[in-house]
Short mmCIF file of C-alpha atoms in Angstrom, two decimals:
data_model
loop_
_atom_site.label_atom_id
_atom_site.label_comp_id
_atom_site.label_asym_id
_atom_site.label_seq_id
_atom_site.Cartn_x
_atom_site.Cartn_y
_atom_site.Cartn_z
CA MET X 1 7.22 -27.09 -24.34
CA ASP X 2 4.42 -24.77 -25.41
CA ALA X 3 1.65 -27.02 -27.38
CA GLU X 4 0.45 -24.04 -29.18
CA SER X 5 3.92 -22.42 -30.07
CA GLY X 6 6.14 -25.22 -30.33
CA CYS X 7 8.66 -23.17 -28.32
CA GLU X 8 10.63 -23.83 -25.32
CA VAL X 9 9.00 -21.88 -22.11
CA LEU X 10 10.17 -21.40 -18.46
CA LEU X 11 7.87 -22.91 -15.85
CA GLN X 12 8.23 -21.73 -12.40
CA ARG X 13 6.70 -22.64 -9.24
CA PHE X 14 6.41 -20.27 -5.78
CA PHE X 15 6.06 -21.37 -2.11
CA PRO X 16 4.21 -18.25 -0.50
CA PHE X 17 5.13 -19.05 2.87
CA GLY X 18 8.12 -20.99 2.67
CA ALA X 19 8.80 -24.62 1.55
CA GLY X 20 6.78 -27.11 3.37
CA GLU X 21 3.88 -24.82 3.81
CA GLY X 22 0.55 -24.34 1.72
CA GLY X 23 -0.45 -22.20 -0.90
CA LEU X 24 -2.92 -19.47 -1.78
CA GLU X 25 -6.45 -19.95 -0.83
CA GLY X 26 -9.93 -18.14 -1.65
CA ASP X 27 -9.45 -14.53 -1.96
CA GLU X 28 -5.32 -15.10 -2.60
CA LEU X 29 -6.44 -17.59 -5.59
CA SER X 30 -8.18 -14.96 -7.28
CA SER X 31 -5.63 -12.24 -6.36
CA TYR X 32 -3.15 -14.18 -8.09
CA ASP X 33 -5.33 -14.67 -11.02
CA GLN X 34 -5.84 -11.14 -11.56
CA ALA X 35 -2.21 -10.49 -11.39
CA ILE X 36 -1.36 -12.92 -14.38
CA LEU X 37 -3.99 -11.38 -16.43
CA ARG X 38 -2.64 -7.96 -16.22
CA MET X 39 1.02 -9.25 -16.56
CA ARG X 40 -0.06 -11.01 -19.80
CA GLU X 41 -0.92 -7.96 -21.37
CA LEU X 42 2.53 -6.62 -20.76
CA GLU X 43 4.48 -6.56 -24.07
CA HIS X 44 8.02 -4.43 -23.98
CA PRO X 45 11.51 -5.18 -25.74
CA ASN X 46 13.29 -5.34 -22.11
CA LEU X 47 10.59 -7.60 -20.48
CA ARG X 48 10.45 -11.31 -20.61
CA ARG X 49 6.92 -12.09 -21.45
CA VAL X 50 4.33 -13.72 -19.47
CA ILE X 51 2.15 -16.58 -21.03
CA CYS X 52 0.16 -17.95 -18.45
CA GLY X 53 -0.06 -18.64 -14.93
CA GLY X 54 -2.15 -19.84 -12.05
CA CYS X 55 -2.21 -22.01 -9.09
CA ASP X 56 -2.34 -26.09 -8.44
CA PRO X 57 -5.52 -27.50 -7.97
CA VAL X 58 -4.31 -29.70 -5.66
CA ASP X 59 -2.00 -27.87 -2.92
CA GLY X 60 -2.92 -24.17 -4.07
CA ILE X 61 1.05 -23.47 -5.13
CA PRO X 62 1.02 -20.79 -7.75
CA PHE X 63 2.82 -20.86 -10.84
CA MET X 64 4.00 -19.01 -13.84
CA VAL X 65 5.01 -19.78 -17.37
CA THR X 66 7.18 -17.12 -19.12
CA GLN X 67 9.28 -16.74 -21.86
CA THR X 68 12.56 -18.54 -21.84
CA ARG X 69 16.02 -17.05 -21.56
CA SER X 70 17.31 -16.27 -24.82
CA ALA X 71 20.91 -15.17 -23.43
CA MET X 72 22.93 -15.95 -20.77
CA SER X 73 22.43 -14.23 -17.05
CA LEU X 74 24.62 -11.78 -15.43
CA ARG X 75 25.40 -14.52 -12.94
CA GLU X 76 26.80 -16.84 -15.56
CA PHE X 77 28.66 -13.55 -17.30
CA LEU X 78 30.32 -12.32 -14.14
CA PRO X 79 32.81 -15.15 -13.29
CA HIS X 80 34.37 -14.08 -16.87
CA GLY X 81 34.33 -10.36 -16.65
CA VAL X 82 32.89 -7.06 -15.18
CA LEU X 83 30.59 -4.70 -17.12
CA ASN X 84 32.42 -1.54 -18.67
CA ALA X 85 30.99 1.92 -17.73
CA SER X 86 28.80 2.18 -20.84
CA GLN X 87 27.07 -1.33 -20.15
CA GLY X 88 26.86 -0.47 -16.53
CA LEU X 89 25.15 2.90 -17.38
CA LEU X 90 23.04 1.10 -20.19
CA LEU X 91 22.08 -1.53 -17.47
CA ALA X 92 20.67 1.34 -15.06
CA GLU X 93 18.86 3.23 -17.84
CA SER X 94 17.26 0.13 -19.20
CA ALA X 95 15.71 -0.94 -15.92
CA LEU X 96 14.51 2.61 -14.69
CA GLU X 97 13.22 3.22 -18.17
CA LEU X 98 10.95 -0.18 -17.81
CA LEU X 99 10.05 0.64 -13.78
CA ILE X 100 8.80 4.18 -15.38
CA TRP X 101 6.74 2.16 -18.31
CA LEU X 102 5.24 -0.09 -15.91
CA GLU X 103 4.19 2.56 -13.50
CA GLN X 104 2.75 4.62 -16.46
CA THR X 105 0.79 1.43 -17.32
CA PHE X 106 -0.74 0.53 -13.85
CA GLY X 107 -1.28 4.17 -12.87
CA HIS X 108 1.13 3.36 -9.58
CA PRO X 109 4.75 2.51 -8.57
CA ALA X 110 5.06 -1.37 -9.68
CA ASP X 111 8.09 -2.39 -8.15
CA TRP X 112 7.81 -5.79 -9.33
CA LEU X 113 11.12 -6.18 -11.44
CA ALA X 114 13.53 -9.09 -10.45
CA LEU X 115 16.80 -7.29 -9.98
CA GLN X 116 19.36 -10.29 -9.09
CA THR X 117 21.67 -11.64 -11.22
CA SER X 118 20.41 -14.74 -12.07
CA ASP X 119 17.39 -12.89 -13.43
CA VAL X 120 18.77 -10.19 -15.70
CA GLU X 121 19.50 -11.37 -19.36
CA MET X 122 22.79 -9.62 -20.95
CA ILE X 123 21.73 -10.05 -24.62
CA GLY X 124 24.91 -10.04 -26.99
CA GLU X 125 27.75 -8.00 -25.87
CA GLY X 126 26.17 -6.05 -23.60
CA VAL X 127 24.23 -4.10 -25.97
CA SER X 128 21.10 -4.46 -24.10
CA PHE X 129 19.70 -6.31 -21.09
CA ARG X 130 16.24 -7.91 -20.68
CA PHE X 131 14.46 -8.34 -17.19
CA CYS X 132 11.57 -10.48 -15.52
CA VAL X 133 8.93 -9.98 -13.11
CA ASP X 134 8.99 -11.39 -9.55
CA PRO X 135 5.47 -12.75 -8.74
CA MET X 136 6.39 -12.88 -5.18
CA LYS X 137 6.73 -8.91 -5.15
CA TRP X 138 3.40 -8.77 -7.05
CA LEU X 139 1.96 -10.77 -4.05
CA GLY X 140 3.79 -8.80 -1.56
CA LEU X 141 5.49 -11.47 0.07
CA ARG X 142 9.03 -10.33 -0.89
CA LEU X 143 9.74 -6.65 0.62
CA GLY X 144 13.27 -5.55 -0.24
CA SER X 145 14.95 -2.20 -0.12
CA GLY X 146 13.14 -0.58 -3.22
CA ALA X 147 13.60 -1.12 -6.70
CA VAL X 148 16.17 2.11 -7.24
CA LYS X 149 18.45 0.59 -4.27
CA GLU X 150 18.04 -2.78 -5.59
CA LEU X 151 18.94 -1.72 -9.22
CA ALA X 152 22.22 0.02 -7.47
CA ALA X 153 23.35 -2.79 -5.87
CA LEU X 154 23.00 -4.83 -8.94
CA VAL X 155 25.45 -2.43 -10.81
CA GLU X 156 27.76 -2.10 -8.41
CA GLU X 157 28.20 -5.90 -8.08
CA CYS X 158 28.20 -6.08 -11.90
CA MET X 159 30.96 -3.27 -12.05
CA GLY X 160 33.03 -4.83 -9.57
CA TRP X 161 32.62 -2.10 -7.42
CA ARG X 162 31.99 -3.60 -4.09
CA GLY X 163 34.19 -2.00 -1.04
CA ARG X 164 35.81 0.55 -3.93
CA VAL X 165 35.33 3.97 -4.55
CA VAL X 166 35.76 4.80 -8.14
CA THR X 167 36.69 8.37 -9.58
CA GLY X 168 37.04 9.89 -13.11
CA SER X 169 34.94 10.25 -16.15
CA THR X 170 31.83 8.48 -17.03
CA ALA X 171 32.82 5.42 -14.67
CA GLY X 172 33.37 8.20 -11.92
CA MET X 173 29.88 9.62 -12.87
CA LEU X 174 27.99 6.36 -12.52
CA SER X 175 29.85 5.17 -9.30
CA GLY X 176 28.52 8.61 -7.86
CA TRP X 177 24.94 8.03 -8.96
CA VAL X 178 25.14 4.33 -7.19
CA ARG X 179 26.48 5.62 -4.06
CA LEU X 180 23.51 8.45 -4.16
CA ALA X 181 20.77 5.87 -5.15
CA LYS X 182 22.15 3.31 -2.29
CA THR X 183 21.49 6.18 0.31
CA ARG X 184 18.70 8.33 -0.79
CA ASP X 185 15.22 7.69 -1.11
CA MET X 186 14.31 8.53 -4.81
CA THR X 187 11.25 7.80 -7.32
CA PHE X 188 12.12 6.03 -10.68
CA GLU X 189 12.15 9.66 -12.52
CA GLN X 190 14.56 11.09 -10.05
CA ALA X 191 16.97 8.18 -10.34
CA LEU X 192 16.78 8.58 -13.89
CA THR X 193 17.43 12.01 -13.77
CA ALA X 194 20.31 11.68 -11.76
CA LEU X 195 21.57 8.92 -13.61
CA ARG X 196 21.39 11.15 -17.19
CA GLY X 197 23.48 14.26 -14.98
CA GLY X 198 20.62 16.14 -14.20
CA GLN X 199 19.86 17.97 -11.14
CA ILE X 200 17.13 16.69 -8.85
CA GLU X 201 15.09 18.61 -6.10
CA PRO X 202 16.01 18.02 -2.47
CA CYS X 203 13.35 16.63 -0.22
CA VAL X 204 13.10 19.00 2.42
CA PRO X 205 10.22 18.10 4.75
CA THR X 206 8.12 21.12 5.77
CA PRO X 207 7.99 21.58 9.58
CA ALA X 208 4.27 21.05 10.86
CA ILE X 209 2.98 24.44 12.41
CA ASN X 210 0.56 24.59 15.45
CA PRO X 211 -2.13 27.01 13.96
CA LEU X 212 -2.86 27.90 17.58
CA LEU X 213 0.81 28.85 17.96
CA ALA X 214 1.47 30.34 14.68
CA PRO X 215 1.63 34.16 14.50
CA ALA X 216 -0.81 35.79 12.12
CA PRO X 217 0.97 37.24 9.10
CA VAL X 218 1.75 41.42 9.83
CA ALA X 219 1.41 43.54 6.83
CA THR X 220 4.77 44.80 6.10
CA ALA X 221 5.26 47.80 3.72
CA VAL X 222 6.59 46.09 0.59
CA ALA X 223 8.66 48.07 -1.95
CA SER X 224 6.34 47.88 -4.93
CA ASP X 225 6.24 49.69 -8.15
CA SER X 226 4.29 52.35 -6.96
CA TYR X 227 6.45 52.76 -3.66
CA ARG X 228 10.07 52.14 -4.45
CA SER X 229 12.80 53.71 -2.08
CA PRO X 230 13.72 56.20 -4.46
CA THR X 231 17.68 57.06 -4.66
CA MET X 232 17.36 60.95 -4.94
CA SER X 233 20.03 63.01 -6.71
CA ALA X 234 21.46 66.03 -5.60
CA ARG X 235 19.82 67.52 -8.51
CA ALA X 236 16.44 66.51 -7.16
CA GLY X 237 16.52 69.80 -4.87
CA SER X 238 14.01 70.47 -2.22
CA HIS X 239 11.33 67.86 -3.57
CA ALA X 240 13.26 65.44 -2.12
CA LEU X 241 12.77 65.78 1.08
CA TRP X 242 8.80 66.10 0.64
CA TYR X 243 9.14 62.37 -0.95
CA VAL X 244 11.24 61.49 1.73
CA PHE X 245 8.93 62.60 4.56
CA GLY X 246 5.68 61.33 2.63
CA SER X 247 7.33 57.80 2.33
CA LEU X 248 8.14 57.65 6.25
CA VAL X 249 4.66 58.68 6.75
CA VAL X 250 2.85 56.06 4.57
CA ALA X 251 5.39 53.43 5.96
CA ALA X 252 4.42 54.34 9.68
CA ALA X 253 0.71 54.42 9.07
CA MET X 254 0.80 50.62 7.23
CA SER X 255 2.91 49.20 10.25
CA LEU X 256 0.35 50.55 12.77
CA VAL X 257 -2.42 49.27 10.68
CA GLY X 258 -0.31 45.67 10.69
CA ILE X 259 0.05 45.80 14.24
CA LYS X 260 -3.60 46.59 15.02
CA TRP X 261 -4.58 43.59 12.64
CA TYR X 262 -2.48 41.40 14.12
CA GLN X 263 -3.59 42.05 18.09
CA VAL X 264 -7.40 41.52 16.94
CA SER X 265 -6.68 38.45 14.78
CA HIS X 266 -4.33 36.77 17.33
CA SER X 267 -7.06 37.29 20.39
CA LYS X 268 -9.48 36.08 17.95
CA SER X 269 -8.04 32.98 17.28
CA ASN X 270 -7.12 32.47 20.90
CA ALA X 271 -10.67 32.56 21.67
CA ASP X 272 -11.81 30.14 18.88
CA ALA X 273 -9.21 27.82 19.86
CA VAL X 274 -10.46 27.79 23.56
CA ALA X 275 -14.05 27.49 22.28
CA ALA X 276 -13.10 24.76 20.24
CA ALA X 277 -11.39 23.01 22.91
CA ALA X 278 -14.39 23.37 25.26
CA ASP X 279 -16.49 21.57 22.63
CA GLN X 280 -14.28 18.65 21.83
CA LYS X 281 -14.37 18.13 25.98
CA THR X 282 -17.99 18.21 25.75
CA SER X 283 -18.59 15.85 22.70
CA THR X 284 -15.69 13.54 24.32
CA ARG X 285 -18.03 13.62 27.48
CA ARG X 286 -20.95 12.93 25.49
CA LYS X 287 -19.43 10.05 23.92
CA LYS X 288 -18.11 8.33 26.96
CA ALA X 289 -21.46 8.85 28.29
CA THR X 290 -23.55 7.07 25.29
CA ASN X 291 -21.35 4.53 24.65
CA PRO X 292 -21.91 1.57 27.22
CA SER X 293 -18.48 -0.04 28.47
CA SER X 294 -18.33 -3.45 27.64
CA PRO X 295 -16.87 -6.12 30.09
CA VAL X 296 -13.25 -5.87 31.06
CA ALA X 297 -12.86 -9.82 31.04
CA VAL X 298 -14.02 -9.56 27.22
CA ALA X 299 -12.31 -6.71 26.08
CA VAL X 300 -8.46 -7.47 27.22
CA PRO X 301 -8.33 -11.16 25.72
CA VAL X 302 -9.91 -9.41 22.14
CA GLU X 303 -6.94 -6.56 22.11
CA LYS X 304 -4.45 -9.16 23.31
CA THR X 305 -5.37 -11.68 20.70
CA ARG X 306 -5.38 -8.83 17.89
CA SER X 307 -1.78 -7.43 18.96
CA SER X 308 -0.27 -11.30 18.45
CA ALA X 309 -1.57 -11.70 14.91
CA SER X 310 1.34 -13.48 13.09
CA ASP X 311 3.32 -12.25 10.18
CA GLU X 312 1.17 -14.54 8.10
CA GLN X 313 -2.04 -12.21 8.61
CA LYS X 314 -0.14 -9.17 7.81
CA VAL X 315 0.89 -10.75 4.56
CA ARG X 316 -2.73 -11.54 3.71
CA ALA X 317 -3.73 -8.19 4.22
CA GLN X 318 -0.87 -6.98 1.94
CA ILE X 319 -1.55 -9.47 -0.53
CA GLU X 320 -5.72 -8.22 -0.85
CA GLN X 321 -4.18 -4.53 -1.05
CA ARG X 322 -2.15 -5.28 -3.91
CA ALA X 323 -4.38 -7.54 -5.71
CA ARG X 324 -7.14 -4.45 -5.42
CA GLU X 325 -4.52 -1.78 -7.09
CA LEU X 326 -4.11 -4.47 -9.89
CA GLN X 327 -7.57 -5.33 -10.47
CA LYS X 328 -8.22 -1.34 -10.78
CA GLY X 329 -12.10 -1.95 -11.00
CA THR X 330 -12.54 -5.06 -12.86
CA SER X 331 -13.50 -7.34 -9.81
CA ALA X 332 -17.15 -7.79 -8.81
CA THR X 333 -19.03 -4.76 -7.45
CA SER X 334 -18.31 -4.32 -3.69
CA VAL X 335 -21.14 -5.39 -1.46
CA LYS X 336 -20.89 -2.24 0.87
CA SER X 337 -22.26 1.02 -0.97
CA LYS X 338 -19.95 3.97 -2.37
CA ASP X 339 -22.58 6.32 -1.62
CA THR X 340 -22.03 7.49 2.11
CA ASP X 341 -25.15 9.70 2.07
CA LYS X 342 -27.39 6.65 1.72
CA LYS X 343 -25.40 4.79 4.32
CA VAL X 344 -28.34 2.59 6.71
CA PRO X 345 -27.73 3.68 10.23
CA LYS X 346 -26.16 0.88 12.48
CA ARG X 347 -28.91 -0.58 14.70
CA GLU X 348 -28.45 -1.70 18.32
CA GLY X 349 -30.23 -5.05 17.78
CA ASP X 350 -29.07 -7.75 16.45
CA TYR X 351 -28.90 -8.79 12.71
CA SER X 352 -30.03 -11.75 10.65
CA PRO X 353 -27.29 -13.34 8.39
CA GLU X 354 -29.67 -13.03 5.33
CA GLU X 355 -29.77 -9.32 5.61
CA HIS X 356 -26.97 -8.84 3.32
CA LYS X 357 -27.43 -5.00 2.11
CA ALA X 358 -28.15 -4.02 5.99
CA ILE X 359 -24.83 -5.63 6.93
CA GLY X 360 -22.86 -4.59 4.00
CA GLU X 361 -23.44 -1.02 4.93
CA GLN X 362 -21.90 -1.54 8.37
CA VAL X 363 -18.10 -2.61 7.14
CA GLY X 364 -15.58 -1.69 9.86
CA GLU X 365 -18.46 -1.44 12.36
CA LYS X 366 -18.82 -4.06 15.32
CA ILE X 367 -22.25 -5.63 15.03
CA SER X 368 -23.82 -8.82 16.54
CA VAL X 369 -25.64 -11.36 14.05
CA LYS X 370 -27.79 -14.19 15.68
CA GLU X 371 -28.74 -17.38 14.04
CA ARG X 372 -28.92 -21.06 14.43
CA VAL X 373 -25.72 -22.62 13.25
CA ALA X 374 -25.91 -24.93 10.09
CA GLN X 375 -22.06 -25.97 10.13
CA VAL X 376 -18.48 -25.53 11.30
CA ARG X 377 -15.85 -26.03 8.79
CA LEU X 378 -12.37 -25.17 7.66
CA SER X 379 -11.27 -23.87 4.30
CA ASN X 380 -9.34 -26.26 1.89
CA SER X 381 -5.94 -24.99 3.04
CA GLY X 382 -6.96 -25.08 6.89
CA LYS X 383 -5.94 -21.30 7.38
CA SER X 384 -9.46 -20.47 8.08
CA LEU X 385 -12.36 -21.49 10.02
CA TYR X 386 -16.07 -20.51 8.99
CA ILE X 387 -19.18 -20.39 11.48
CA GLU X 388 -21.93 -20.80 8.65
CA PHE X 389 -25.84 -20.27 9.13
CA ARG X 390 -27.01 -21.47 6.05
CA GLY X 391 -26.27 -24.65 4.10
CA ASP X 392 -24.15 -25.29 1.00
CA ALA X 393 -26.66 -23.73 -1.03
CA GLY X 394 -27.14 -20.37 0.41
CA ALA X 395 -24.07 -19.89 2.54
CA SER X 396 -22.03 -17.38 -0.08
CA GLN X 397 -25.23 -15.31 0.02
CA SER X 398 -25.33 -14.84 3.93
CA ALA X 399 -22.94 -13.40 6.10
CA CYS X 400 -20.54 -15.66 8.28
CA GLY X 401 -18.11 -15.58 11.23
CA ARG X 402 -14.54 -16.06 9.98
CA TYR X 403 -11.47 -16.90 12.32
CA PHE X 404 -7.72 -17.39 11.26
CA THR X 405 -6.53 -20.47 12.54
CA ASN X 406 -3.01 -19.63 12.88
CA LEU X 407 -3.74 -16.89 15.81
CA GLY X 408 -3.93 -20.20 18.04
CA VAL X 409 -6.87 -19.01 20.35
CA PRO X 410 -7.84 -21.72 23.06
CA GLY X 411 -11.67 -22.64 22.41
CA MET X 412 -11.54 -21.92 18.55
CA SER X 413 -10.58 -25.21 17.00
CA VAL X 414 -13.33 -27.50 14.82
CA SER X 415 -13.63 -29.94 17.41
CA GLU X 416 -14.38 -27.46 20.19
CA LEU X 417 -17.02 -25.38 17.93
CA SER X 418 -18.58 -27.98 16.28
CA GLY X 419 -20.95 -28.55 18.95
CA LEU X 420 -22.61 -25.42 17.91
CA GLN X 421 -23.86 -26.74 15.00
CA GLY X 422 -27.73 -27.01 15.32
CA LYS X 423 -27.70 -24.38 18.04
CA THR X 424 -28.65 -20.68 18.27
CA VAL X 425 -25.83 -18.28 19.00
CA ARG X 426 -24.77 -14.81 18.94
CA ILE X 427 -21.65 -13.74 17.65
CA GLN X 428 -19.96 -10.09 17.57
CA GLY X 429 -17.17 -8.65 15.31
CA VAL X 430 -16.17 -5.99 12.78
CA VAL X 431 -17.88 -6.55 9.59
CA GLY X 432 -15.73 -7.11 6.82
CA VAL X 433 -15.80 -8.08 3.07
CA GLU X 434 -13.59 -11.35 2.02
CA PHE X 435 -11.49 -10.22 -1.09
CA GLY X 436 -12.36 -12.42 -3.89
CA THR X 437 -15.46 -13.80 -2.98
CA ASN X 438 -16.87 -10.54 -1.75
CA ARG X 439 -18.68 -12.53 0.88
CA LEU X 440 -19.43 -10.87 4.18
CA ILE X 441 -17.82 -12.07 7.30
CA ILE X 442 -17.44 -11.51 11.08
CA ASP X 443 -14.12 -10.79 12.16
CA LEU X 444 -13.72 -13.52 15.23
CA THR X 445 -10.32 -13.22 17.39
CA SER X 446 -11.63 -14.73 20.67
CA ARG X 447 -13.99 -17.30 22.11
CA GLU X 448 -15.83 -14.77 24.08
CA GLN X 449 -17.29 -13.13 20.80
CA ILE X 450 -19.48 -16.18 20.41
CA THR X 451 -22.48 -16.87 22.98
CA LEU X 452 -24.83 -19.75 23.00
CA LEU X 453 -28.57 -18.96 23.36
CA ASP X 454 -29.95 -22.25 23.65
CA ALA X 455 -30.20 -24.05 26.90
CA PRO X 456 -27.22 -26.73 27.43
#
């Protein structure tokens, strides 16, 4: 019961990484909170409203509170019958109109509707349908074939058409749309246009043309209004011969000019291509000469570890990307400056963790940080390990090392790294910004990135 309104509400808990696994943490928590805030603003007659949501403070499991169902679901209806042609058409049309409305509201495709029979309400005798959002899709943890294809499968199931071919009248037209939507990638607008009997433009990929091999355009004699090829009648007399002769002379002259221009431009383009290739080769040699090669014993384990990143780490990246789209500029100001003209050049020596602005300018770059270790700790969920150089009071304002424990790299456990506390170390890695906290982190993927500088 909602204590404020006195109405029944629906409370759902979700397990983002599967039953028995932990919930969300750190940046994921703030991402989910931002998503809930945006969804609470949505009000549409065909959408079940989101009332509130958050994450359990004990285990981090996300929950969501929505309006309760006011009618039977399609799953409850189907054992007693199937939708008719007009109801099936209304189901598809209502869902596509809602998806287009969500896309216009957020400014990007929002494939967040739950399109299973248990999630869609059938109002009255099929006079309308009501949908709900799927928070697992917000977080990028439930990736299907796409909203249009999922909707086509839903309509097919509700019409009782699985394994059948239906022709004739409105049902045949809807069946054709189902087959089209299941086999072709379409936007929401294209799917709605096709559903209403309109024609959509075919998606013909433009072949890539090598600019070095593409022939230069040859000037041709175009029959314009001034130089039409006249069809002379017998009454034109001898003047017709002069017209024909003059046209032939003009056409020949234009053809010669075009051929000459093609030869000159083609030879010039070949010369430019050779010069560009030479410049590129020279710059590559210079880059190899100036960049010191790293020891093989260090590079190989790092690349091997990165390639063995688990699916959970990829999911985290999808969560952060989706959350950035949801926030649309409402999150805290990023540490990295957006003005690339004022970026501080990367220096060769070590950085200090307190150089917040200087390190923030190197996001995406590999640097080294040298300082005495204050503590080695795990996050609340145990999925991240932090090497911090300042105590609790100043930890959030200084850069730190971060390692994802699911990588399982030898020598990177808390017990093995706790001996670094109170000692000076150098850590090397790519600079990143921890989403949600905006804290600068040095991405760690192997033990070789940590060098102990104090004598043992």
